[in-house]
mmCIF file of C-alpha atoms in Angstrom:
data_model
loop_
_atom_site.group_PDB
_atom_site.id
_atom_site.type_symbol
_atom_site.label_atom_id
_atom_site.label_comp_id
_atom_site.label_asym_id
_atom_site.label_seq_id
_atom_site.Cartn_x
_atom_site.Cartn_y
_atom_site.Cartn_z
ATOM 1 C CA UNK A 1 4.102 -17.322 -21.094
ATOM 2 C CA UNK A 2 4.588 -19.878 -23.971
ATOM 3 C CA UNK A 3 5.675 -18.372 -27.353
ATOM 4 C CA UNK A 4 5.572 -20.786 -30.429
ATOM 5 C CA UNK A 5 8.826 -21.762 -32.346
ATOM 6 C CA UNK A 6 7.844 -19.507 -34.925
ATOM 7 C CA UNK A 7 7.150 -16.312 -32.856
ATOM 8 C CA UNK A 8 8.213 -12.965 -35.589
ATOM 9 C CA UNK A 9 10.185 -10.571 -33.629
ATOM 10 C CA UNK A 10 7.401 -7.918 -34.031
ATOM 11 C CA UNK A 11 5.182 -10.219 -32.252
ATOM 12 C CA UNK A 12 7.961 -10.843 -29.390
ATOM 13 C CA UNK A 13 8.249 -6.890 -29.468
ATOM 14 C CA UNK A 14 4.678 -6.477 -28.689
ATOM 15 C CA UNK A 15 4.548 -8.957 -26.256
ATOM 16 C CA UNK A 16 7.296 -7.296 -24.351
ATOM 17 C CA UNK A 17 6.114 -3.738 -24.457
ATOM 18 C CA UNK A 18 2.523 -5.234 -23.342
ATOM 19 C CA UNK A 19 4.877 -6.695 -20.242
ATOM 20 C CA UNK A 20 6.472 -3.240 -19.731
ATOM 21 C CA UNK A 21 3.203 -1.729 -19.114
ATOM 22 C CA UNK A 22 2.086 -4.387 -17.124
ATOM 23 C CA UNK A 23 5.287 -3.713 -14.885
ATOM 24 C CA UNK A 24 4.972 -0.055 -14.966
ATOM 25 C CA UNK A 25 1.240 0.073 -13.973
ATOM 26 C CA UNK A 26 2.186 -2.552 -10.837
ATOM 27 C CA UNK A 27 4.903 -0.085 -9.754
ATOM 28 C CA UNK A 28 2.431 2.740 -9.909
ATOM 29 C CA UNK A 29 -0.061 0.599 -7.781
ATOM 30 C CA UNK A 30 2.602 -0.225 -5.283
ATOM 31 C CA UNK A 31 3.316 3.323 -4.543
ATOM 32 C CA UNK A 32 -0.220 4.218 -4.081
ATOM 33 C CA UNK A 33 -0.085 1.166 -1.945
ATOM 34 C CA UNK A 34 2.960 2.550 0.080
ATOM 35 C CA UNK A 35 1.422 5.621 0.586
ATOM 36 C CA UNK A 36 -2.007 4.076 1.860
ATOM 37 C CA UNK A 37 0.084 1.867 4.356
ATOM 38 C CA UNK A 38 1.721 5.303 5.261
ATOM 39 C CA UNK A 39 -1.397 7.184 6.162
ATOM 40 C CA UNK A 40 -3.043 3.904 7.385
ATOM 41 C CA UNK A 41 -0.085 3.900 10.199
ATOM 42 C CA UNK A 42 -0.530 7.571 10.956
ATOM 43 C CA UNK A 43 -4.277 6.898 11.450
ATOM 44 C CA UNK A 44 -3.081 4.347 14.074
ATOM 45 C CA UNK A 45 -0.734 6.303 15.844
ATOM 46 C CA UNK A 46 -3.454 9.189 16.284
ATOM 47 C CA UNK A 47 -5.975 6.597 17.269
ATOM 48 C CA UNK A 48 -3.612 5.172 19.860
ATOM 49 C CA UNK A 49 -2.393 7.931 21.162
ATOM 50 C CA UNK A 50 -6.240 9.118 21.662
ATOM 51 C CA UNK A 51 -6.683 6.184 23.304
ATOM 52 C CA UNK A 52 -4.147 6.590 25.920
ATOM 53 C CA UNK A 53 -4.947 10.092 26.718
ATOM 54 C CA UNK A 54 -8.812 9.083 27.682
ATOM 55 C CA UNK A 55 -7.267 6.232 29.600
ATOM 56 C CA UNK A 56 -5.720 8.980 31.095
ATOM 57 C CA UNK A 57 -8.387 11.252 31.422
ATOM 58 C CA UNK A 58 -10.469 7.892 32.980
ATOM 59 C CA UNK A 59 -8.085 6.954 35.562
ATOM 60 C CA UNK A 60 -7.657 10.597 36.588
ATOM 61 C CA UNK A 61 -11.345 10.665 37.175
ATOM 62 C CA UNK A 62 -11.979 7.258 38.886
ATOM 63 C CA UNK A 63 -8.991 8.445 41.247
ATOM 64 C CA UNK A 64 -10.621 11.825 41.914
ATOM 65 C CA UNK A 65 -14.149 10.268 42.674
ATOM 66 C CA UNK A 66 -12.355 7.689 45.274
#
């Protein structure tokens, strides 16, 4: 952002530290984002696999019915 010629260095400090948290409370939504992604995928795996095994389970029946 724009800071005025005469910006005091206590206002430069507190425009920094207000950046530092900004920073730090992104990190600490990314990694609660990782870890969403990270269930999210094992939730899909599960669901997939599921899915094949009554596939499975479908075929074997359709064959056995022939």
């Amino acid at each position: 952002y724009s800071l005025s010629s005469g910006t005091t260095s206590e206002e430069l400090l507190r425009k920094l530290n207000e950046q530092r948290d900004i920073i730090a409370l992104l990190e600490v939504k990314m990694k609660e984002m990782k870890g969403s992604i990270r269930r999210l995928r094992l939730a899909e795996a599960q669901l997939r696999e599921e899915i094949r095994e009554k596939d499975r389970l479908l075929h074997a029946a359709s064959a056995a019915a022939r």
